[in-house]
Short mmCIF file of C-alpha atoms and ligand atoms in Angstrom, two decimals:
data_model
loop_
_atom_site.label_atom_id
_atom_site.label_comp_id
_atom_site.label_asym_id
_atom_site.label_seq_id
_atom_site.Cartn_x
_atom_site.Cartn_y
_atom_site.Cartn_z
CA MET A 288 187.80 74.07 -165.03
CA LYS A 289 183.98 73.36 -163.27
CA ILE A 290 183.80 70.72 -161.02
CA LEU A 291 180.64 67.93 -161.01
CA LYS A 292 179.66 66.17 -158.11
CA PHE A 293 176.96 63.31 -158.94
CA GLY A 294 175.21 61.83 -155.94
CA GLY A 295 174.91 58.12 -155.07
CA THR A 296 170.94 58.46 -156.44
CA SER A 297 172.86 59.87 -159.32
CA VAL A 298 174.49 57.25 -160.55
CA GLY A 299 172.16 54.43 -158.71
CA LYS A 300 171.05 52.93 -161.60
CA PRO A 301 172.26 52.45 -164.75
CA GLU A 302 170.08 54.93 -166.41
CA ARG A 303 171.04 57.38 -164.47
CA MET A 304 174.37 56.58 -165.16
CA LYS A 305 173.97 57.12 -168.51
CA SER A 306 172.33 60.78 -167.89
CA VAL A 307 175.17 61.93 -165.94
CA ALA A 308 177.32 60.58 -169.36
CA THR A 309 175.15 62.77 -171.48
CA LEU A 310 175.22 65.56 -169.00
CA ILE A 311 178.61 65.92 -168.85
CA GLN A 312 179.09 65.80 -172.46
CA SER A 313 181.19 69.84 -173.03
CA ASP A 314 183.50 71.05 -173.98
CA GLU A 315 184.07 73.14 -171.12
CA PRO A 316 187.75 71.70 -168.65
CA LYS A 317 185.94 69.24 -165.69
CA ILE A 318 186.24 67.14 -162.86
CA VAL A 319 183.43 65.14 -162.28
CA VAL A 320 183.91 63.64 -158.36
CA LEU A 321 181.53 60.24 -158.10
CA SER A 322 179.85 58.80 -155.03
CA ALA A 323 178.82 54.95 -154.16
CA LEU A 324 176.40 53.20 -155.91
CA SER A 325 172.73 54.52 -153.71
CA GLY A 326 172.47 51.94 -151.09
CA THR A 327 176.20 50.61 -150.97
CA THR A 328 177.89 52.82 -148.23
CA ASN A 329 174.80 51.63 -146.43
CA VAL A 330 175.53 47.59 -147.15
CA LEU A 331 179.60 48.59 -146.61
CA VAL A 332 178.88 49.88 -143.37
CA SER A 333 176.75 46.75 -142.20
CA ILE A 334 179.23 43.96 -143.40
CA SER A 335 181.62 46.04 -141.26
CA GLU A 336 179.23 45.97 -137.85
CA ASP A 337 178.93 42.39 -139.16
CA LEU A 338 182.99 42.08 -138.96
CA PHE A 339 183.30 43.86 -135.45
CA GLY A 340 180.80 41.01 -134.64
CA ARG A 341 182.73 38.64 -136.26
CA TYR A 342 180.00 37.64 -137.96
CA GLN A 343 181.70 36.59 -140.45
CA LYS A 344 179.31 34.01 -142.70
CA ASN A 345 176.97 37.53 -142.84
CA ALA A 346 179.12 39.32 -143.89
CA LEU A 347 180.18 37.40 -146.49
CA GLU A 348 177.19 36.34 -147.68
CA LYS A 349 176.42 40.65 -148.01
CA ILE A 350 180.12 40.92 -150.38
CA THR A 351 178.29 37.76 -152.66
CA GLU A 352 175.09 39.35 -152.86
CA LEU A 353 176.34 42.63 -153.08
CA GLU A 354 179.39 41.76 -156.30
CA ALA A 355 175.87 40.11 -157.61
CA HIS A 356 174.10 43.37 -157.49
CA TYR A 357 177.12 44.97 -159.45
CA MET A 358 177.15 42.32 -162.08
CA MET A 359 173.01 43.35 -162.52
CA PHE A 360 174.24 46.62 -162.79
CA VAL A 361 177.08 45.97 -165.78
CA ARG A 362 175.01 44.00 -167.48
CA SER A 363 172.54 46.55 -168.19
CA LEU A 364 175.25 49.34 -168.49
CA TYR A 365 177.24 48.36 -170.57
CA SER A 366 176.02 47.61 -174.53
CA THR A 367 179.40 45.05 -175.44
CA GLN A 368 180.58 41.88 -174.28
CA GLU A 369 183.75 44.02 -174.04
CA ALA A 370 183.32 46.53 -171.73
CA VAL A 371 181.23 43.66 -169.51
CA GLN A 372 184.78 41.26 -169.35
CA LYS A 373 186.77 44.76 -168.05
CA SER A 374 184.27 45.43 -165.57
CA LYS A 375 184.18 42.08 -164.14
CA GLN A 376 188.40 42.47 -163.68
CA VAL A 377 187.38 45.52 -161.90
CA PHE A 378 185.08 43.52 -159.55
CA GLU A 379 186.81 40.28 -158.82
CA LYS A 380 189.53 42.85 -157.09
CA HIS A 381 187.93 45.15 -155.17
CA PHE A 382 185.09 42.80 -154.12
CA GLY A 383 188.27 40.13 -153.52
CA LEU A 384 189.59 42.56 -151.83
CA MET A 385 186.19 42.39 -149.73
CA ARG A 386 186.30 38.77 -149.35
CA GLU A 387 190.32 38.57 -147.70
CA ILE A 388 189.11 41.80 -144.92
CA ALA A 389 186.56 39.68 -144.40
CA GLU A 390 188.08 36.25 -143.44
CA LYS A 391 190.92 37.93 -141.69
CA PRO A 392 191.12 36.93 -137.76
CA ASN A 393 191.01 40.59 -137.23
CA PHE A 394 189.02 43.54 -137.95
CA THR A 395 190.11 46.75 -137.28
CA GLY A 396 189.28 50.60 -137.68
CA LYS A 397 191.22 50.11 -140.84
CA GLU A 398 189.78 47.72 -142.31
CA GLU A 399 186.62 48.91 -142.06
CA ARG A 400 188.10 52.26 -143.04
CA THR A 401 189.41 50.74 -146.35
CA LEU A 402 186.51 47.86 -146.94
CA LEU A 403 183.92 51.83 -147.02
CA ALA A 404 186.29 53.09 -149.63
CA GLN A 405 185.03 50.54 -152.31
CA GLY A 406 182.20 51.63 -153.19
CA GLU A 407 183.63 55.29 -155.20
CA LEU A 408 186.23 52.81 -156.09
CA LEU A 409 183.80 51.00 -157.86
CA SER A 410 181.66 53.49 -159.23
CA THR A 411 183.88 55.88 -160.75
CA GLN A 412 185.99 52.52 -162.46
CA MET A 413 182.31 51.31 -163.81
CA PHE A 414 181.96 54.94 -164.66
CA GLN A 415 184.39 55.51 -167.12
CA LEU A 416 184.08 51.84 -169.05
CA TYR A 417 180.80 53.42 -169.53
CA LEU A 418 182.73 56.55 -170.88
CA GLU A 419 185.01 54.39 -172.77
CA GLU A 420 182.03 51.68 -174.17
CA ILE A 421 180.66 55.07 -175.62
CA GLY A 422 184.08 56.64 -176.49
CA TYR A 423 183.96 59.55 -174.53
CA PRO A 424 187.64 60.59 -173.93
CA SER A 425 187.81 60.35 -169.60
CA VAL A 426 191.41 60.91 -167.55
CA LEU A 427 191.18 58.46 -163.79
CA LEU A 428 192.47 60.30 -160.97
CA ASN A 429 193.01 58.15 -157.74
CA ALA A 430 191.77 60.31 -154.70
CA LEU A 431 193.18 58.35 -152.29
CA ASP A 432 196.79 60.47 -154.43
CA PHE A 433 196.29 63.19 -153.57
CA MET A 434 193.32 63.43 -150.72
CA LYS A 435 194.42 63.59 -147.15
CA THR A 436 193.38 64.21 -143.80
CA ASP A 437 195.60 65.51 -140.93
CA SER A 438 195.69 63.95 -137.12
CA ASP A 439 192.49 65.92 -136.77
CA GLY A 440 190.29 64.18 -139.62
CA GLU A 441 190.57 67.64 -141.30
CA PRO A 442 192.23 67.74 -144.70
CA ILE A 443 194.98 69.36 -145.56
CA LEU A 444 194.12 71.96 -148.65
CA GLU A 445 197.73 72.49 -149.32
CA TYR A 446 198.65 69.42 -150.33
CA ILE A 447 195.69 68.34 -152.24
CA GLU A 448 196.41 71.91 -154.19
CA GLN A 449 200.25 70.66 -155.02
CA LYS A 450 199.43 66.95 -155.58
CA LEU A 451 196.18 68.17 -157.92
CA GLN A 452 197.71 70.20 -160.25
CA HIS A 453 200.80 68.50 -160.46
CA THR A 454 198.54 65.30 -161.55
CA ILE A 455 196.22 67.08 -164.16
CA ALA A 456 199.60 68.88 -165.76
CA GLN A 457 200.13 66.01 -166.43
CA THR A 458 197.84 65.12 -169.19
CA PRO A 459 196.95 69.00 -170.45
CA ASP A 460 194.91 67.53 -173.51
CA ALA A 461 192.67 66.27 -171.00
CA LYS A 462 189.21 67.67 -171.05
CA THR A 463 187.27 65.41 -168.41
CA PHE A 464 188.81 63.36 -165.51
CA ILE A 465 187.44 61.52 -163.13
CA THR A 466 187.22 60.97 -159.67
CA GLN A 467 186.11 58.94 -155.93
CA GLY A 468 183.91 60.95 -153.16
CA TYR A 469 184.35 60.61 -150.33
CA ILE A 470 187.55 58.24 -149.53
CA CYS A 471 191.45 59.79 -148.78
CA LYS A 472 194.69 58.98 -147.12
CA ASN A 473 194.81 59.89 -143.53
CA THR A 474 198.35 60.61 -142.09
CA ARG A 475 199.23 57.60 -141.32
CA GLY A 476 198.56 56.58 -145.55
CA GLU A 477 195.57 54.38 -144.97
CA THR A 478 193.06 54.55 -146.30
CA ASP A 479 190.39 57.06 -144.86
CA ASN A 480 186.74 58.87 -145.41
CA LEU A 481 185.59 62.65 -145.05
CA LYS A 482 182.56 60.57 -142.75
CA ARG A 483 179.38 60.38 -144.30
CA GLY A 484 178.44 62.55 -147.18
CA GLY A 485 181.73 63.58 -147.41
CA SER A 486 181.32 63.49 -151.26
CA ASP A 487 179.74 66.69 -150.92
CA TYR A 488 183.47 68.16 -149.53
CA THR A 489 185.59 65.83 -151.78
CA ALA A 490 183.82 68.64 -155.22
CA SER A 491 184.16 71.67 -152.16
CA LEU A 492 187.63 70.41 -151.25
CA VAL A 493 188.65 69.92 -155.18
CA GLY A 494 187.28 73.24 -156.60
CA ALA A 495 189.53 75.58 -154.55
CA ALA A 496 192.18 73.01 -154.05
CA ILE A 497 192.41 73.98 -158.48
CA ARG A 498 190.52 77.14 -157.93
CA ALA A 499 187.71 76.04 -159.97
CA THR A 500 185.43 78.77 -161.74
CA GLU A 501 181.67 76.71 -160.64
CA ILE A 502 181.30 73.76 -157.67
CA GLN A 503 178.28 71.28 -159.05
CA ILE A 504 176.38 68.85 -156.46
CA TRP A 505 173.47 67.70 -158.42
CA THR A 506 171.70 65.48 -157.27
CA ASP A 507 167.95 64.46 -156.63
CA ILE A 508 166.42 67.16 -155.93
CA ASP A 509 166.00 70.81 -157.39
CA GLY A 510 167.93 72.92 -154.75
CA MET A 511 168.12 73.29 -151.51
CA HIS A 512 164.33 73.95 -150.10
CA ASN A 513 162.71 77.03 -148.34
CA ASN A 514 161.65 74.65 -145.59
CA ASP A 515 161.73 70.53 -145.67
CA PRO A 516 159.99 68.83 -148.26
CA ARG A 517 159.01 65.34 -145.81
CA ILE A 518 156.91 67.85 -143.87
CA VAL A 519 155.68 70.36 -145.56
CA PRO A 520 153.64 70.41 -148.21
CA ASN A 521 154.27 72.97 -151.08
CA THR A 522 158.08 73.80 -150.41
CA LYS A 523 159.72 75.77 -153.28
CA PRO A 524 163.33 76.20 -154.39
CA VAL A 525 165.10 79.36 -153.10
CA ALA A 526 166.74 80.77 -156.32
CA GLU A 527 170.18 81.77 -154.31
CA LEU A 528 171.57 81.85 -150.58
CA SER A 529 174.89 83.00 -149.70
CA PHE A 530 176.75 80.67 -147.92
CA GLU A 531 176.61 81.89 -144.94
CA GLU A 532 173.03 81.27 -145.35
CA ALA A 533 173.58 77.67 -146.92
CA ALA A 534 176.14 77.05 -144.89
CA GLU A 535 173.75 77.11 -141.40
CA LEU A 536 170.44 75.49 -143.48
CA ALA A 537 172.99 73.42 -144.50
CA TYR A 538 174.32 72.82 -140.48
CA PHE A 539 170.82 73.02 -139.24
CA GLY A 540 169.37 69.97 -141.09
CA ALA A 541 169.02 70.67 -144.44
CA LYS A 542 170.07 67.39 -145.72
CA ILE A 543 170.79 68.57 -149.18
CA LEU A 544 174.91 68.76 -148.19
CA HIS A 545 177.75 67.95 -146.08
CA PRO A 546 177.46 71.07 -143.85
CA ALA A 547 181.64 71.24 -144.07
CA THR A 548 181.41 71.47 -147.83
CA ILE A 549 180.70 75.44 -147.36
CA HIS A 550 184.03 76.70 -146.34
CA PRO A 551 186.78 75.51 -148.97
CA ALA A 552 184.30 77.25 -151.72
CA LYS A 553 183.78 80.14 -149.76
CA MET A 554 187.35 80.25 -148.45
CA TYR A 555 187.64 80.79 -152.93
CA ASN A 556 184.63 82.66 -153.46
CA ILE A 557 183.47 79.61 -155.35
CA PRO A 558 180.24 79.83 -156.61
CA VAL A 559 178.39 76.20 -155.31
CA ARG A 560 175.12 75.22 -157.30
CA LEU A 561 172.52 72.41 -156.10
CA LEU A 562 171.10 70.54 -159.20
CA ASN A 563 168.72 68.24 -160.27
CA THR A 564 170.00 65.09 -161.77
CA LEU A 565 166.50 63.99 -163.03
CA GLN A 566 165.46 67.64 -164.48
CA PRO A 567 168.76 69.02 -165.61
CA ASP A 568 166.37 72.45 -166.77
CA ALA A 569 165.71 73.44 -163.53
CA LYS A 570 167.56 76.16 -162.14
CA GLY A 571 168.44 74.55 -158.99
CA THR A 572 170.50 77.07 -156.40
CA ILE A 573 173.72 79.21 -156.73
CA ILE A 574 175.18 79.91 -153.02
CA THR A 575 177.26 82.91 -153.83
CA ASN A 576 178.60 85.98 -152.38
CA GLU A 577 177.35 88.40 -155.51
CA LEU A 578 173.14 87.84 -154.74
CA SER A 579 171.43 89.85 -157.36
CA TYR A 580 169.60 92.61 -155.94
CA THR A 581 166.05 90.86 -155.62
CA SER A 582 166.67 88.04 -153.14
CA GLN A 583 164.19 87.62 -150.63
CA SER A 584 164.91 88.42 -146.85
CA ILE A 585 163.96 85.17 -145.51
CA LYS A 586 164.97 82.18 -147.34
CA SER A 587 164.73 79.14 -146.21
CA VAL A 588 163.69 77.09 -142.36
CA ALA A 589 165.50 73.79 -141.19
CA ALA A 590 165.47 71.59 -138.32
CA LYS A 591 167.87 69.70 -136.60
CA ASP A 592 166.45 66.41 -134.66
CA ASN A 593 168.09 65.20 -131.40
CA ILE A 594 169.28 67.86 -129.27
CA ILE A 595 170.57 67.96 -125.68
CA ALA A 596 169.24 71.11 -124.10
CA ILE A 597 170.80 72.17 -120.81
CA LYS A 598 170.08 74.63 -118.72
CA ILE A 599 172.89 75.63 -115.46
CA LYS A 600 171.32 77.58 -112.63
CA SER A 601 173.59 78.98 -110.24
CA THR A 602 173.38 82.09 -107.55
CA ARG A 603 176.97 82.64 -108.65
CA MET A 604 176.82 83.08 -111.65
CA LEU A 605 175.05 86.47 -110.60
CA LEU A 606 177.77 89.48 -110.76
CA ALA A 607 180.41 87.24 -110.95
CA TYR A 608 183.12 86.77 -114.53
CA GLY A 609 185.08 83.96 -115.05
CA PHE A 610 181.91 81.86 -114.86
CA LEU A 611 181.20 80.79 -118.54
CA ARG A 612 184.41 80.28 -119.21
CA ARG A 613 184.39 77.43 -116.71
CA VAL A 614 181.21 76.76 -117.91
CA PHE A 615 182.72 76.38 -121.47
CA GLU A 616 185.42 74.81 -120.01
CA VAL A 617 183.79 71.17 -118.97
CA PHE A 618 182.60 71.00 -122.91
CA GLU A 619 185.86 71.24 -123.80
CA LYS A 620 187.42 68.86 -121.78
CA TYR A 621 184.65 66.53 -123.28
CA LYS A 622 185.47 67.46 -126.68
CA THR A 623 181.11 68.41 -126.94
CA PRO A 624 180.62 71.45 -129.52
CA ILE A 625 177.92 74.31 -127.58
CA ASP A 626 175.85 75.12 -130.98
CA MET A 627 173.16 77.71 -129.11
CA ILE A 628 173.16 79.81 -125.89
CA THR A 629 171.07 82.20 -124.77
CA THR A 630 172.13 83.28 -121.10
CA SER A 631 170.25 85.08 -118.30
CA GLU A 632 171.80 86.66 -115.00
CA VAL A 633 171.75 83.17 -112.85
CA ALA A 634 171.92 80.94 -115.30
CA VAL A 635 172.65 79.69 -118.92
CA SER A 636 170.85 77.76 -121.36
CA LEU A 637 173.08 75.62 -124.11
CA THR A 638 172.77 73.39 -126.37
CA ILE A 639 174.27 70.45 -127.81
CA ASP A 640 173.70 66.86 -130.54
CA ASN A 641 176.64 64.73 -129.17
CA ALA A 642 175.32 62.54 -125.97
CA THR A 643 178.32 60.41 -126.03
CA SER A 644 179.01 62.37 -122.49
CA LEU A 645 175.89 64.05 -120.91
CA ALA A 646 177.00 62.11 -117.65
CA SER A 647 180.01 63.40 -117.18
CA ILE A 648 179.26 66.76 -118.77
CA ILE A 649 176.52 66.71 -116.40
CA ARG A 650 178.49 65.32 -113.06
CA GLU A 651 180.59 68.54 -113.57
CA LEU A 652 178.53 71.12 -114.05
CA GLU A 653 176.56 69.91 -110.81
CA TYR A 654 179.50 71.82 -109.36
CA PHE A 655 178.34 75.35 -110.48
CA GLY A 656 174.89 75.03 -109.48
CA VAL A 657 171.18 73.46 -110.27
CA VAL A 658 171.44 71.54 -113.60
CA GLU A 659 168.16 69.99 -115.83
CA VAL A 660 168.14 68.09 -119.01
CA ASP A 661 166.04 67.69 -121.79
CA LYS A 662 166.34 65.82 -124.65
CA ASP A 663 164.49 65.58 -127.26
CA GLN A 664 164.83 69.03 -128.47
CA SER A 665 165.03 69.84 -132.24
CA ILE A 666 166.60 73.93 -133.14
CA VAL A 667 164.31 75.73 -136.20
CA CYS A 668 166.52 78.00 -137.84
CA VAL A 669 164.87 80.50 -140.28
CA VAL A 670 167.11 81.56 -142.30
CA GLY A 671 167.68 84.86 -144.65
CA ASP A 672 168.70 88.11 -144.56
CA LEU A 673 167.81 89.52 -141.01
CA VAL A 674 169.65 92.58 -140.94
CA ALA A 675 168.58 94.94 -138.05
CA GLU A 676 167.22 97.09 -140.26
CA ASN A 677 164.52 94.96 -141.82
CA LYS A 678 162.35 94.99 -138.52
CA GLY A 679 159.09 93.14 -139.38
CA VAL A 680 161.31 90.41 -139.90
CA VAL A 681 160.70 88.66 -136.33
CA ALA A 682 158.16 90.30 -135.37
CA LYS A 683 156.82 87.43 -138.56
CA ILE A 684 158.79 84.23 -137.25
CA PHE A 685 156.94 85.00 -134.02
CA ALA A 686 153.19 85.74 -135.55
CA ALA A 687 153.86 82.67 -136.71
CA LEU A 688 154.83 80.73 -134.10
CA GLN A 689 152.26 81.98 -131.62
CA HIS A 690 150.59 78.70 -130.36
CA ILE A 691 154.19 76.38 -130.14
CA PRO A 692 156.17 76.51 -126.62
CA ILE A 693 159.54 77.65 -127.08
CA ARG A 694 162.37 76.18 -124.72
CA MET A 695 165.54 79.15 -126.46
CA ILE A 696 165.78 81.34 -128.54
CA SER A 697 169.18 82.36 -130.27
CA TYR A 698 169.08 85.87 -132.37
CA GLY A 699 172.47 88.28 -133.33
CA GLY A 700 174.56 85.43 -133.39
CA SER A 701 174.82 86.27 -137.68
CA GLN A 702 172.90 88.33 -139.98
CA HIS A 703 171.13 85.00 -141.05
CA ASN A 704 169.37 83.38 -138.51
CA ILE A 705 167.15 83.23 -135.76
CA SER A 706 167.87 79.66 -134.25
CA ILE A 707 164.26 78.74 -132.22
CA LEU A 708 164.80 75.67 -130.15
CA ILE A 709 161.23 73.50 -129.50
CA SER A 710 160.06 70.34 -128.25
CA THR A 711 160.51 67.42 -131.22
CA LYS A 712 156.82 66.18 -131.07
CA ASP A 713 156.48 70.10 -132.14
CA LYS A 714 158.40 69.73 -135.11
CA GLU A 715 155.89 69.33 -137.22
CA ARG A 716 153.51 71.64 -137.10
CA THR A 717 156.92 74.10 -135.99
CA LEU A 718 157.51 73.59 -140.04
CA GLN A 719 154.07 74.51 -140.57
CA THR A 720 153.25 76.69 -139.20
CA LEU A 721 156.83 79.01 -140.33
CA HIS A 722 155.70 78.00 -143.50
CA LYS A 723 152.39 79.86 -143.52
CA GLY A 724 153.70 82.74 -142.24
CA LEU A 725 156.74 83.01 -143.92
CA PHE A 726 155.87 82.23 -147.33
CA SER A 727 152.97 82.24 -148.47
N1 LIG B 263 179.42 57.20 -149.87
C1 LIG B 263 179.34 58.41 -149.18
C2 LIG B 263 178.18 57.53 -147.94
O1 LIG B 263 176.81 57.10 -148.66
C3 LIG B 263 180.04 59.40 -149.58
C4 LIG B 263 179.07 60.75 -149.87
O2 LIG B 263 178.01 59.99 -150.56
O3 LIG B 263 179.08 61.89 -150.47
O4 LIG B 263 177.95 58.81 -147.21
MG1 LIG B 264 175.01 63.05 -150.19
#
């Protein structure tokens, strides 16, 4: 079985949704995972914000607007009145629930999560009605029946596996299953989600759960590019990436894939293919363990913003053991992950991207020595096969960076990446000059 995941823009217009229906029509058994129509989750987030702020009237207006948008959508999606009527019933149920939530006197996180789940519940039912109208058989699976997270919000793969395999076995003749990305149940049995962009993660969890032969992530770009196409002209899709390389890129800013997606696929060695709905024949990017021999050594450059660099200078660190542990314990206490780290004999520099507890962290670190904080930093990460034998690689990277002030360098943590910390104001020219130096 294959998994085919389509993002919000791939189903965001009636014509697009129709193209998706064409794309999935094959004899191969498959599970189709859909996001909400593009823009919907953003609207649901803003409705939630209104409700937290007690602006019920605004929230209700937005619900009405959204429903009108969906009505327009199905009028051009379906060609029969019957399908339009059926979708109206679906809308009555879901928009009705949204209104009920909006009118309740108190709005909490629980209501918010229920609200956020409506987008995927709607898109999948609309899509299935379309398949029904064109006479293509499919089975709709409710992700809330098998997607479950633990008390840390992490998916419970064993549970997903058991439930999903059992559910699929109920309809042995079915070839095409459809389900929602993003949404799940939590330990309290409430509706929850896998965080923004989480539909990719659903696809790879579902793929791992049924040991799929391939996980396809369909978006509106032809694969993972070798640099940020919004900043650098003439970027190209990377044909092949290893799981490790893809994980680094997804984490360090390549927006195309949710960073958590790689792990479940890697666990069962399931290839992940990134494809473009607008250019279905383009090769895209394949993420796999079996890279072809001709695979390039440097694959791609990506950048992540809103990084904070913290330097702790201490003469106490000199020849001391246990110093780093005590520094790390501060970050652990405030549940703040560290991304990059470099040390010298008398100082340690590290980066975080979560400023929630910054003030408390600094206060505690000052016990160890002088603390310096630099905000508005970006991590630029060069990803590829950078094994030590690959001699010229590092020289090439730094030759390209000769005019860029560098705050930190991290190399050797993995064979797949060199991370460089720069000031965000230098990001554009850093990406451009690296692109010239490495790919042209
Ligand atoms: N609809 C959700 C979001 O916009 C999940 C997803 O599209 O992956 O974040
Ligand atoms: Mg996405």
